PDB file of N, CA and C in Angstrom:
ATOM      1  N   UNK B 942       0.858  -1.174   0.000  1.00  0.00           N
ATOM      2  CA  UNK B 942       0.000   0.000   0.000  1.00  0.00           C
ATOM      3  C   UNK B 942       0.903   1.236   0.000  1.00  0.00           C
ATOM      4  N   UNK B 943       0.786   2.365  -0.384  1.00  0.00           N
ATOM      5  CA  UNK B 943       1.459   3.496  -1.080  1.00  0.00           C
ATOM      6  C   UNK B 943       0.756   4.858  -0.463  1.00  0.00           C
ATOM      7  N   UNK B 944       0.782   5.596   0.246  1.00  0.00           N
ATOM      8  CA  UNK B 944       0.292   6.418   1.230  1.00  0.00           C
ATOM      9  C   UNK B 944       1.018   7.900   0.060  1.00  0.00           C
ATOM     10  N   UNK B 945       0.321   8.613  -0.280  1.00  0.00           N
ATOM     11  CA  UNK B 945      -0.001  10.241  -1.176  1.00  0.00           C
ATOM     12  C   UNK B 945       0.081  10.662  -0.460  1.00  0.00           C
ATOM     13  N   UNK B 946       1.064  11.918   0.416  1.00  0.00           N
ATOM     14  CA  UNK B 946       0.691  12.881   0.668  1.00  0.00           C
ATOM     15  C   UNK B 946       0.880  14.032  -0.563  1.00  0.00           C
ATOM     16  N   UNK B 947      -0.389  14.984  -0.755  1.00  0.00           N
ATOM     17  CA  UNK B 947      -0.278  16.026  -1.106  1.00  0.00           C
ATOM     18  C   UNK B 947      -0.656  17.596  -0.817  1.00  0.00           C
ATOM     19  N   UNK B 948       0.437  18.403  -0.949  1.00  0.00           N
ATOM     20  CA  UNK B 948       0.222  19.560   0.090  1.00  0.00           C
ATOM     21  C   UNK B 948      -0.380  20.845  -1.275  1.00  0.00           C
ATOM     22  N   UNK B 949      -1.862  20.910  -0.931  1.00  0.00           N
ATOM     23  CA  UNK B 949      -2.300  22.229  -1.820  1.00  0.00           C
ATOM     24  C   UNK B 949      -2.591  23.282  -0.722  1.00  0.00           C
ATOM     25  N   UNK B 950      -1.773  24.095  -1.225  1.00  0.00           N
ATOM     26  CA  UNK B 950      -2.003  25.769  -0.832  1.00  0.00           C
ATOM     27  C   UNK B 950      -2.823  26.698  -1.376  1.00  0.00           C
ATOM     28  N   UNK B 951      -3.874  26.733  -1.023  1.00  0.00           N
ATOM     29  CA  UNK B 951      -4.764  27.322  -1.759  1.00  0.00           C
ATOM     30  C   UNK B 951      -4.806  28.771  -1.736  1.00  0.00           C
ATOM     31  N   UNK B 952      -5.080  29.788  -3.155  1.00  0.00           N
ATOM     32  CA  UNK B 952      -5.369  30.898  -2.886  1.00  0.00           C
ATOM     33  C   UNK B 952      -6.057  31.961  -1.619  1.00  0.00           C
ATOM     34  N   UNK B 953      -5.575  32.523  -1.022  1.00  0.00           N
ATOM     35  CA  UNK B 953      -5.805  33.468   0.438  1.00  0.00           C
ATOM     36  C   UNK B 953      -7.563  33.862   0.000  1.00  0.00           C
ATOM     37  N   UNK B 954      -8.480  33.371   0.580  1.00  0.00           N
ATOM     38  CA  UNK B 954      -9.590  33.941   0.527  1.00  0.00           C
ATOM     39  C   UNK B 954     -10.567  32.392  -0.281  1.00  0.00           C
ATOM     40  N   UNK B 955     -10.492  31.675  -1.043  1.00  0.00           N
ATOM     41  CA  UNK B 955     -10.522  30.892  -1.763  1.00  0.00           C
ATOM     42  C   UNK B 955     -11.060  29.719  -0.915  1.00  0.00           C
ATOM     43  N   UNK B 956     -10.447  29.594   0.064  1.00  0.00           N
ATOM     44  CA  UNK B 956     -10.740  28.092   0.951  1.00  0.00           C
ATOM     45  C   UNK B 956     -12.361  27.811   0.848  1.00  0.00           C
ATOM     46  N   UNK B 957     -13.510  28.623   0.860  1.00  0.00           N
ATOM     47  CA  UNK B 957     -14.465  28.145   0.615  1.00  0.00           C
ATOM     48  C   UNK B 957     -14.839  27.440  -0.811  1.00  0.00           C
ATOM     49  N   UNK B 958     -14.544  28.160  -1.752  1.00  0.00           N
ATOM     50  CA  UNK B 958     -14.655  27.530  -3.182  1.00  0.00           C
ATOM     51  C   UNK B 958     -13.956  26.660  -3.329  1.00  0.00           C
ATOM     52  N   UNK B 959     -12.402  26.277  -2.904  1.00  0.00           N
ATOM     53  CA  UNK B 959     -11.572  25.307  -2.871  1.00  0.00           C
ATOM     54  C   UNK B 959     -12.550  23.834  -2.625  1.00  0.00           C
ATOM     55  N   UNK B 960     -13.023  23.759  -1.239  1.00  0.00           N
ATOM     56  CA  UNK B 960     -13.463  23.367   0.250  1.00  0.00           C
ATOM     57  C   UNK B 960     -14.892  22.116  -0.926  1.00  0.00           C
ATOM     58  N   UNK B 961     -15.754  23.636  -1.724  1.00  0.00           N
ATOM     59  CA  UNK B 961     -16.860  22.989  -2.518  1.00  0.00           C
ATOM     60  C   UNK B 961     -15.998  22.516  -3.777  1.00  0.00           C
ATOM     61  N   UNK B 962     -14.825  22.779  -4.574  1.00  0.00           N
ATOM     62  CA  UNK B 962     -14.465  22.256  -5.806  1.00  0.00           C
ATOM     63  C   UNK B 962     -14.130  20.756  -5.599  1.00  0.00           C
ATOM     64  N   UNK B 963     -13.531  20.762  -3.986  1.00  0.00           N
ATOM     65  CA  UNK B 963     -13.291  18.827  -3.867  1.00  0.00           C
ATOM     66  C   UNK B 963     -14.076  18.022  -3.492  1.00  0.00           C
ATOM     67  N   UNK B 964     -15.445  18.674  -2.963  1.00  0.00           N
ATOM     68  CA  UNK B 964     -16.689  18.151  -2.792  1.00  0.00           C
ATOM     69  C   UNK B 964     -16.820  17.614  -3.584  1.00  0.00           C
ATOM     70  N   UNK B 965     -16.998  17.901  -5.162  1.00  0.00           N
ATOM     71  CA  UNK B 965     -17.397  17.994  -6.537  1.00  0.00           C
ATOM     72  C   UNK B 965     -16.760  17.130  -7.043  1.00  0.00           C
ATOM     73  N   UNK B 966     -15.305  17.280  -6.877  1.00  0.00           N
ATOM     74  CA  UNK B 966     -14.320  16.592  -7.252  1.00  0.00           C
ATOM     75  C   UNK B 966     -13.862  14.918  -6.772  1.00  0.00           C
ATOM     76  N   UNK B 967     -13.813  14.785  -4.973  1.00  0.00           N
ATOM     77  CA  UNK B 967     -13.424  13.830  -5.077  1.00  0.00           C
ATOM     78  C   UNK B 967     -13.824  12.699  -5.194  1.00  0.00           C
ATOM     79  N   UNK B 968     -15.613  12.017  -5.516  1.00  0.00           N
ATOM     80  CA  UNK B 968     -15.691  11.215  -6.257  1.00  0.00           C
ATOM     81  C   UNK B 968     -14.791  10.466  -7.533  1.00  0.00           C
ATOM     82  N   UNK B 969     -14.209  11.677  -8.457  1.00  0.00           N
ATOM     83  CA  UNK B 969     -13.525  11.131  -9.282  1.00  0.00           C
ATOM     84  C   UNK B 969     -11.858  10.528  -8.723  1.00  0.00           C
ATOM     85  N   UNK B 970     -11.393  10.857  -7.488  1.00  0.00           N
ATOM     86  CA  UNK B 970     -10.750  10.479  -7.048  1.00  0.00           C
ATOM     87  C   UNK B 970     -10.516   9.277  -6.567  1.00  0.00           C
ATOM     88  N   UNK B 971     -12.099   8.841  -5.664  1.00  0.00           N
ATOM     89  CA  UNK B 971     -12.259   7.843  -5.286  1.00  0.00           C
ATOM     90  C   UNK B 971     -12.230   6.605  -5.891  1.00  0.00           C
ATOM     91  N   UNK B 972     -12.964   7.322  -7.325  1.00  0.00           N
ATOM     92  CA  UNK B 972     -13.288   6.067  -8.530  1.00  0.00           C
ATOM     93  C   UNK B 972     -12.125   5.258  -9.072  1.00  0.00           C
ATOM     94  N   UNK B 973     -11.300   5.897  -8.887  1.00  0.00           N
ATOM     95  CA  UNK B 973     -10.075   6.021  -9.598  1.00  0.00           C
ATOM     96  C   UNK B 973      -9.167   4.706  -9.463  1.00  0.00           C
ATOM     97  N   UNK B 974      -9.140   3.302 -10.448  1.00  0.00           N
ATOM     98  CA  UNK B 974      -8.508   2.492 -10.066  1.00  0.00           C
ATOM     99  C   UNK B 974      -7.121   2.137  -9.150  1.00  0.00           C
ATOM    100  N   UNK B 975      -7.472   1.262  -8.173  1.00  0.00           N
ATOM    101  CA  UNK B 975      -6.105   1.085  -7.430  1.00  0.00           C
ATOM    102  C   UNK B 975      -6.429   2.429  -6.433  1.00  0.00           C
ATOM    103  N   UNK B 976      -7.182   2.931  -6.170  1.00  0.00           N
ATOM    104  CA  UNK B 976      -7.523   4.583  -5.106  1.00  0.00           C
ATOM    105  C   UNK B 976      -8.098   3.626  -3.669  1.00  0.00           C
ATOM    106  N   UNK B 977      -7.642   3.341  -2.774  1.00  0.00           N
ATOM    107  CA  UNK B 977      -7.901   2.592  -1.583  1.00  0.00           C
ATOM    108  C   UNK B 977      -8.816   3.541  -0.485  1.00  0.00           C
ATOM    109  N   UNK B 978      -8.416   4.871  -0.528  1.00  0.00           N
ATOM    110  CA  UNK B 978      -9.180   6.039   0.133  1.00  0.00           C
ATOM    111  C   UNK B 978      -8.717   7.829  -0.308  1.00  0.00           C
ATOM    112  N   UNK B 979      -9.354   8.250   0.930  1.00  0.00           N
ATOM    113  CA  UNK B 979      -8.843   9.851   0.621  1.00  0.00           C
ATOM    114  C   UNK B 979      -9.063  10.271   0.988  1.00  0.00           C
ATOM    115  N   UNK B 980      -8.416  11.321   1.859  1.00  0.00           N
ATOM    116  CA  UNK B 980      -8.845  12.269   3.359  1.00  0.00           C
ATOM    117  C   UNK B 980      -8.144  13.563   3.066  1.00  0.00           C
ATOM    118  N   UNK B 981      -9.532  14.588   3.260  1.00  0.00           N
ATOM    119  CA  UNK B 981      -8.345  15.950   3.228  1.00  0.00           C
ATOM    120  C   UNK B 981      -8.215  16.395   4.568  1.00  0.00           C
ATOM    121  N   UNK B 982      -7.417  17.349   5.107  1.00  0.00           N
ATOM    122  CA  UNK B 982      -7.258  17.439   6.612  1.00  0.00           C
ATOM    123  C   UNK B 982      -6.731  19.069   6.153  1.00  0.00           C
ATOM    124  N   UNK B 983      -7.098  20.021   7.100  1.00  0.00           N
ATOM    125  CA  UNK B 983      -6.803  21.321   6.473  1.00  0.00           C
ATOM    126  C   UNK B 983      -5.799  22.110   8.117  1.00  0.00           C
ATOM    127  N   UNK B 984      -4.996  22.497   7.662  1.00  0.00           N
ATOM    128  CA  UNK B 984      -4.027  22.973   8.896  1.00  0.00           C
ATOM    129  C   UNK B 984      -4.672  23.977  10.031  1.00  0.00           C
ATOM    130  N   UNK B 985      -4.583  23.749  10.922  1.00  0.00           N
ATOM    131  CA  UNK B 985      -5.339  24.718  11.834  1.00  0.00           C
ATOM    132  C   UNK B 985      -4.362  26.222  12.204  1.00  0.00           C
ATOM    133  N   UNK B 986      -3.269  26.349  12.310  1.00  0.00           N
ATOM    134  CA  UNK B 986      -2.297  27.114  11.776  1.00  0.00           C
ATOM    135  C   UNK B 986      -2.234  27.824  10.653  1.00  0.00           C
ATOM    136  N   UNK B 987      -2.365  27.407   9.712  1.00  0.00           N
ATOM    137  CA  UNK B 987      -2.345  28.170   8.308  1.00  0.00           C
ATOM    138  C   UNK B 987      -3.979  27.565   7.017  1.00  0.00           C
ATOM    139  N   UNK B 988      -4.833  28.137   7.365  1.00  0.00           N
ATOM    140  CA  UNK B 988      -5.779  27.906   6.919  1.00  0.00           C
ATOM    141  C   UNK B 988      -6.164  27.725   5.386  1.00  0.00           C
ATOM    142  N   UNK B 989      -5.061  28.689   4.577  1.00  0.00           N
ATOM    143  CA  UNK B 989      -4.888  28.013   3.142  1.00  0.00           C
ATOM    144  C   UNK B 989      -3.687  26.717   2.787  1.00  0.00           C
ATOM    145  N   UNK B 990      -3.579  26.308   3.719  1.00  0.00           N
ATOM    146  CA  UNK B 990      -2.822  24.750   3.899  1.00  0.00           C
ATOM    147  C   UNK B 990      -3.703  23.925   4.003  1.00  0.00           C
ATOM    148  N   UNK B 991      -3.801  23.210   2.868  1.00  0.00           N
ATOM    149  CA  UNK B 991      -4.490  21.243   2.924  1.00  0.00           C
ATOM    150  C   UNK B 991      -3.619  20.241   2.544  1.00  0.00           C
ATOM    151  N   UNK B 992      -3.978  18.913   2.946  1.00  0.00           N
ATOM    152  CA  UNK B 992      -3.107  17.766   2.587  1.00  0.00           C
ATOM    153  C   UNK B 992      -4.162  16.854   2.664  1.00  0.00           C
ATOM    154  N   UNK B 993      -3.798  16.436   1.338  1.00  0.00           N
ATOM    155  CA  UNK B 993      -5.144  15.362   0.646  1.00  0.00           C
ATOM    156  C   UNK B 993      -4.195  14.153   1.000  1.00  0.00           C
ATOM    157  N   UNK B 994      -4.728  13.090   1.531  1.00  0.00           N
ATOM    158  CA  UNK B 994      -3.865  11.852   2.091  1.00  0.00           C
ATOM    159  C   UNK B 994      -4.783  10.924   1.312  1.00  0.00           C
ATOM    160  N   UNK B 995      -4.230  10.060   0.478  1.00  0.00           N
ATOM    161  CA  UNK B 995      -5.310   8.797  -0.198  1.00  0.00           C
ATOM    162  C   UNK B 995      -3.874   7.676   0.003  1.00  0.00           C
ATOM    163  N   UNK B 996      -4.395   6.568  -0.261  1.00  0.00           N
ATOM    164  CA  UNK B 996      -3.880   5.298  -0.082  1.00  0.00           C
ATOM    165  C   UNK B 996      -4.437   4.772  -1.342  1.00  0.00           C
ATOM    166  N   UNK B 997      -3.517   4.152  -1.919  1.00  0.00           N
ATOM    167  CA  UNK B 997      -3.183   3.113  -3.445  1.00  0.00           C
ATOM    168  C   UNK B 997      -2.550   2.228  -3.428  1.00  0.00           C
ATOM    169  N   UNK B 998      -3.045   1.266  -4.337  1.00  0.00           N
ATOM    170  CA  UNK B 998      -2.541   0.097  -4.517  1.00  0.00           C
ATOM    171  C   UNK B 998      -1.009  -0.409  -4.412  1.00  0.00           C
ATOM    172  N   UNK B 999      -0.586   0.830  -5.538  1.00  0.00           N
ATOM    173  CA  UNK B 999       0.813   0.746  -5.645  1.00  0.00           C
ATOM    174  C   UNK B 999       1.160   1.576  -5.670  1.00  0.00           C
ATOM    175  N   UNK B1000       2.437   2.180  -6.034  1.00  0.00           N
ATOM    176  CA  UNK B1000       3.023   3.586  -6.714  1.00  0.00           C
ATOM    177  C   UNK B1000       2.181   3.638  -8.341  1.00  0.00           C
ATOM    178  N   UNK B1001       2.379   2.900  -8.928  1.00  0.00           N
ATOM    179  CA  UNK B1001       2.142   2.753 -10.517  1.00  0.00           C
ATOM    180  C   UNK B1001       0.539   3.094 -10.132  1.00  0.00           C
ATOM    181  N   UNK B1002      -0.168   2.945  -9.756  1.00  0.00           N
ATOM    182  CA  UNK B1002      -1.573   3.021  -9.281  1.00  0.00           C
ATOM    183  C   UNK B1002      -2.045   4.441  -9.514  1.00  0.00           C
ATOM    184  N   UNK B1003      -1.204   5.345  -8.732  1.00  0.00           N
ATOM    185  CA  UNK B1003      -0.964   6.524  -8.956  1.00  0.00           C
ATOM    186  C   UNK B1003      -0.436   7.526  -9.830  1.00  0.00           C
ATOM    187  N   UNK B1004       0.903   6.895  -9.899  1.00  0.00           N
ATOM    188  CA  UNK B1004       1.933   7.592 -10.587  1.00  0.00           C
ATOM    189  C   UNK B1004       1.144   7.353 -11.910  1.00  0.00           C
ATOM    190  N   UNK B1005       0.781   6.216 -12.398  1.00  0.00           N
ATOM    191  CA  UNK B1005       0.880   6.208 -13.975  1.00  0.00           C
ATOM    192  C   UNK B1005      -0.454   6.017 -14.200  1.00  0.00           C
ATOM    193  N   UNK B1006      -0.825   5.245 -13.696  1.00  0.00           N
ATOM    194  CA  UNK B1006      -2.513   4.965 -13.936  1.00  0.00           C
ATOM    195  C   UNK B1006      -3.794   6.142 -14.080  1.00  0.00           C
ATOM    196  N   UNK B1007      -3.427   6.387 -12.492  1.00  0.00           N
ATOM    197  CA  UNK B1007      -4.326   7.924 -12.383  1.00  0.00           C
ATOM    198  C   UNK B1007      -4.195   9.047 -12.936  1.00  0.00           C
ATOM    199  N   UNK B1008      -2.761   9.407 -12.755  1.00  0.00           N
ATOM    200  CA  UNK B1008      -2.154  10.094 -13.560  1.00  0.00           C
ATOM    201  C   UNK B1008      -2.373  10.543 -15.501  1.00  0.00           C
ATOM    202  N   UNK B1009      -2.433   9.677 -15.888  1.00  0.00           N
ATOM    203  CA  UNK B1009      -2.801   9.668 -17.335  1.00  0.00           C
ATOM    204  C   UNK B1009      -4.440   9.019 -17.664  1.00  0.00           C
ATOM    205  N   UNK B1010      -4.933   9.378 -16.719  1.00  0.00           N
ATOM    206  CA  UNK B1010      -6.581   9.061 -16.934  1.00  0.00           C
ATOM    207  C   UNK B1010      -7.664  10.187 -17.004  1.00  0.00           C
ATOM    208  N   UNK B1011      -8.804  10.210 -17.258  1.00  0.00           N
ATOM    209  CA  UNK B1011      -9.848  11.204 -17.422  1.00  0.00           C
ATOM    210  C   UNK B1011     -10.282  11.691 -16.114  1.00  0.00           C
ATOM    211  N   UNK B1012     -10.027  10.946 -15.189  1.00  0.00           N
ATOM    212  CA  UNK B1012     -10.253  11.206 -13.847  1.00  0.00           C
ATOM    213  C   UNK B1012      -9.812  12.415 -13.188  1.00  0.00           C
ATOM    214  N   UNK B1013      -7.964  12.149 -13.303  1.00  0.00           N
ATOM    215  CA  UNK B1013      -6.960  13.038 -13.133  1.00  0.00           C
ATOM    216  C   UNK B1013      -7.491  14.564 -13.848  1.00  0.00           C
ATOM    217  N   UNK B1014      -7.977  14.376 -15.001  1.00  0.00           N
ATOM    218  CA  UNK B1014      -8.136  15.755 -15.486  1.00  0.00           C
ATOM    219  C   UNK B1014      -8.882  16.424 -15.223  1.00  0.00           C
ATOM    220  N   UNK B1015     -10.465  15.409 -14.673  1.00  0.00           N
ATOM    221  CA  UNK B1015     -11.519  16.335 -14.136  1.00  0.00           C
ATOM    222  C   UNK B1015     -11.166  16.842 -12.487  1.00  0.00           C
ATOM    223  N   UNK B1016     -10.217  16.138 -12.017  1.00  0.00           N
ATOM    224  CA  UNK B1016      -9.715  16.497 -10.409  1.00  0.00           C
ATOM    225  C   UNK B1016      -9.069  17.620 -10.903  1.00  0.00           C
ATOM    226  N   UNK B1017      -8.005  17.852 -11.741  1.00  0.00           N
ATOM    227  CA  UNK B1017      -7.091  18.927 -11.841  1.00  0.00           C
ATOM    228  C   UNK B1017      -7.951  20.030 -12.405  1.00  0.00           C
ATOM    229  N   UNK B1018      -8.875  20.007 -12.915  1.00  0.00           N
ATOM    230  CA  UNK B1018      -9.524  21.181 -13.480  1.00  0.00           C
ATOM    231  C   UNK B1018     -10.400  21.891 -12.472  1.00  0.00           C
ATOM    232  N   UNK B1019     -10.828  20.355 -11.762  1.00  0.00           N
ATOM    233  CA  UNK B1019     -11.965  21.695 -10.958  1.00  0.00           C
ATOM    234  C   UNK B1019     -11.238  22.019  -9.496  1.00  0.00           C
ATOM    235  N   UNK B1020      -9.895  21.826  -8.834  1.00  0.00           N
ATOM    236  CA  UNK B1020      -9.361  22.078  -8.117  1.00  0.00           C
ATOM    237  C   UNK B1020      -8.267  23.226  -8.462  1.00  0.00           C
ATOM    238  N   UNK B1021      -7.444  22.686  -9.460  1.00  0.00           N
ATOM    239  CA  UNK B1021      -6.558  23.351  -9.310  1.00  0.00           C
ATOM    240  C   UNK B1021      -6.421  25.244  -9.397  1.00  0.00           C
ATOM    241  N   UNK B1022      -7.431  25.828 -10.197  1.00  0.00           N
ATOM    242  CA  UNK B1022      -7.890  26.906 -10.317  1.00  0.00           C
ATOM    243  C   UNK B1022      -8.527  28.013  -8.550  1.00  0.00           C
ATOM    244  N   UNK B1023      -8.184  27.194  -7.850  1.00  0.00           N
ATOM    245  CA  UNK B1023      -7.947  27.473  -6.651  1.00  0.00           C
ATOM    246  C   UNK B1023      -6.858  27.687  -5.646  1.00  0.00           C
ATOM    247  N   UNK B1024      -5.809  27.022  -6.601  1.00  0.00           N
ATOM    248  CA  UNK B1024      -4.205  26.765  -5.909  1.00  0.00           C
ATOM    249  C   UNK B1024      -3.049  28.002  -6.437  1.00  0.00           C
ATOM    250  N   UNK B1025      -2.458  28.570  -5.435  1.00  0.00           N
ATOM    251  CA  UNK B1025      -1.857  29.688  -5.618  1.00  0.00           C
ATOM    252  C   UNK B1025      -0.418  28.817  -6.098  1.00  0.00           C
ATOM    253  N   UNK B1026      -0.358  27.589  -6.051  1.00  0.00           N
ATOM    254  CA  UNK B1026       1.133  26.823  -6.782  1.00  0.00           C
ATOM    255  C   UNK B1026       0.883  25.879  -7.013  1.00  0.00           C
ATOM    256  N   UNK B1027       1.365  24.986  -7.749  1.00  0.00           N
ATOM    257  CA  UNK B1027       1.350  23.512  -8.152  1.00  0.00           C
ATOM    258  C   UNK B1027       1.240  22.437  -7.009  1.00  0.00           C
ATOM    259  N   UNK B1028       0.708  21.751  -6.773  1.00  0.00           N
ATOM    260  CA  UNK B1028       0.814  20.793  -5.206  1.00  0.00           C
ATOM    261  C   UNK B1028       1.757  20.556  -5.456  1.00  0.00           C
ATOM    262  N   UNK B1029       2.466  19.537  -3.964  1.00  0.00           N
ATOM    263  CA  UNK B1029       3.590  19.262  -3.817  1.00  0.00           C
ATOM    264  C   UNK B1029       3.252  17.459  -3.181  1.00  0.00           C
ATOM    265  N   UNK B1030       3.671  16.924  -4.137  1.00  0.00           N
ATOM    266  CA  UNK B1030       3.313  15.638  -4.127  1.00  0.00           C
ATOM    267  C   UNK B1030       4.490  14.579  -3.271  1.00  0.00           C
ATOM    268  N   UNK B1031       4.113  13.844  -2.247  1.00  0.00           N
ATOM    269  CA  UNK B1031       4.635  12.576  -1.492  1.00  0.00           C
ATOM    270  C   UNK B1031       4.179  11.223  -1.780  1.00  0.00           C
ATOM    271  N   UNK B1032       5.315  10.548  -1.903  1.00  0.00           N
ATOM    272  CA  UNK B1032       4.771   9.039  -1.904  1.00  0.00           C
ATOM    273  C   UNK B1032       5.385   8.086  -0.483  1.00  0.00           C
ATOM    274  N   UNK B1033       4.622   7.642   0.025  1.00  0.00           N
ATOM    275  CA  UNK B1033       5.470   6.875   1.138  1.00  0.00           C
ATOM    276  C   UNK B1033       4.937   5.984   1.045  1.00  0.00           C
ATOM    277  N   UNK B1034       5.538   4.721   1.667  1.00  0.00           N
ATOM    278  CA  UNK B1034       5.075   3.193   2.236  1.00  0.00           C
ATOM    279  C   UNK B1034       4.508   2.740   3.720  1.00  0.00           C
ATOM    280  N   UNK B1035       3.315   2.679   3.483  1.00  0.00           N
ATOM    281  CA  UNK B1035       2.780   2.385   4.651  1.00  0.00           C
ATOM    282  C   UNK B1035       3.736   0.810   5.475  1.00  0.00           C
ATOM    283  N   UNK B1036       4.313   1.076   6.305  1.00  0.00           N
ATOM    284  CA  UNK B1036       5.178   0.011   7.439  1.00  0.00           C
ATOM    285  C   UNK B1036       4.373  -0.316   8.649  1.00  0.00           C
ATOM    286  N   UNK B1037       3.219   0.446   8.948  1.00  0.00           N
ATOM    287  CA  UNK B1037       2.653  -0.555  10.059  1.00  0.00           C
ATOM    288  C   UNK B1037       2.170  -1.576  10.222  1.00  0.00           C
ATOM    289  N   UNK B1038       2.337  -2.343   9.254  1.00  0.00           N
ATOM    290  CA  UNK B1038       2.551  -4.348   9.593  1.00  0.00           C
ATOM    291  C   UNK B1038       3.575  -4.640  10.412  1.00  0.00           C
ATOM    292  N   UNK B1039       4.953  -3.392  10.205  1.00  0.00           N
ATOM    293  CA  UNK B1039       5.896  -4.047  10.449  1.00  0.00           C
ATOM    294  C   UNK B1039       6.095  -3.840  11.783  1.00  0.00           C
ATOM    295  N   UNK B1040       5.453  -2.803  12.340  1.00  0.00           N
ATOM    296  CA  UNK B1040       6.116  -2.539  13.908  1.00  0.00           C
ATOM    297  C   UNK B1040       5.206  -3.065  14.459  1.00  0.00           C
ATOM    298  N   UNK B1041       6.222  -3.797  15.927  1.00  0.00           N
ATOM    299  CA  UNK B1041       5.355  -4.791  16.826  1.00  0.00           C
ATOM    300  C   UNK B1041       6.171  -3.906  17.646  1.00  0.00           C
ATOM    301  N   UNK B1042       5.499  -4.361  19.013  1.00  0.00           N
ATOM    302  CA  UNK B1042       5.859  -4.155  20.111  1.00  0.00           C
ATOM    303  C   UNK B1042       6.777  -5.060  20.725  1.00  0.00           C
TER     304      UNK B1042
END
């Protein structure tokens, strides 16, 4: 499993339209083969700070699959027009199988 973090900074004032564009939006996220989940969590500190956290199959799940699909384009269109920069994309490996006590 393959843990996304991605950090969108959204335009100063914007967070409400942002807030309704992923309403809208993340169905197509969800749909999205190999898409395991997806949580946005918004910084309590800096209020045009979000980090969309989804879980995938694989890297390739993401990276290439979603990535080059119709999905991807309707997410990037109706979000990104809210973002004062390009997200800033993480991939990590979920390891909690591995730690025992």
């Amino acid at each position: 499993m393959i843990l996304t973090i991605t950090e969108l900074l959204v335009v100063p004032g914007a967070e409400a339209e942002f807030l309704i564009a992923v309403d809208k939006a993340l169905p197509e996220l969800l749909a999205a083969a190999g898409c395991h989940s997806a949580r946005l969590v918004r910084c309590t500190s800096a209020p045009e700070r979000f980090v969309l956290l989804s879980e995938w199959a694989s890297l390739e799940a993401h990276t290439e699959d979603f990535y080059r699909s119709e999905a991807f384009l309707r997410w990037r269109d109706a979000v990104s027009e809210h973002l004062r920069e390009p997200p800033r994309v993480e991939h990590a490996e979920d390891l909690t199988g591995l730690i025992t006590r």
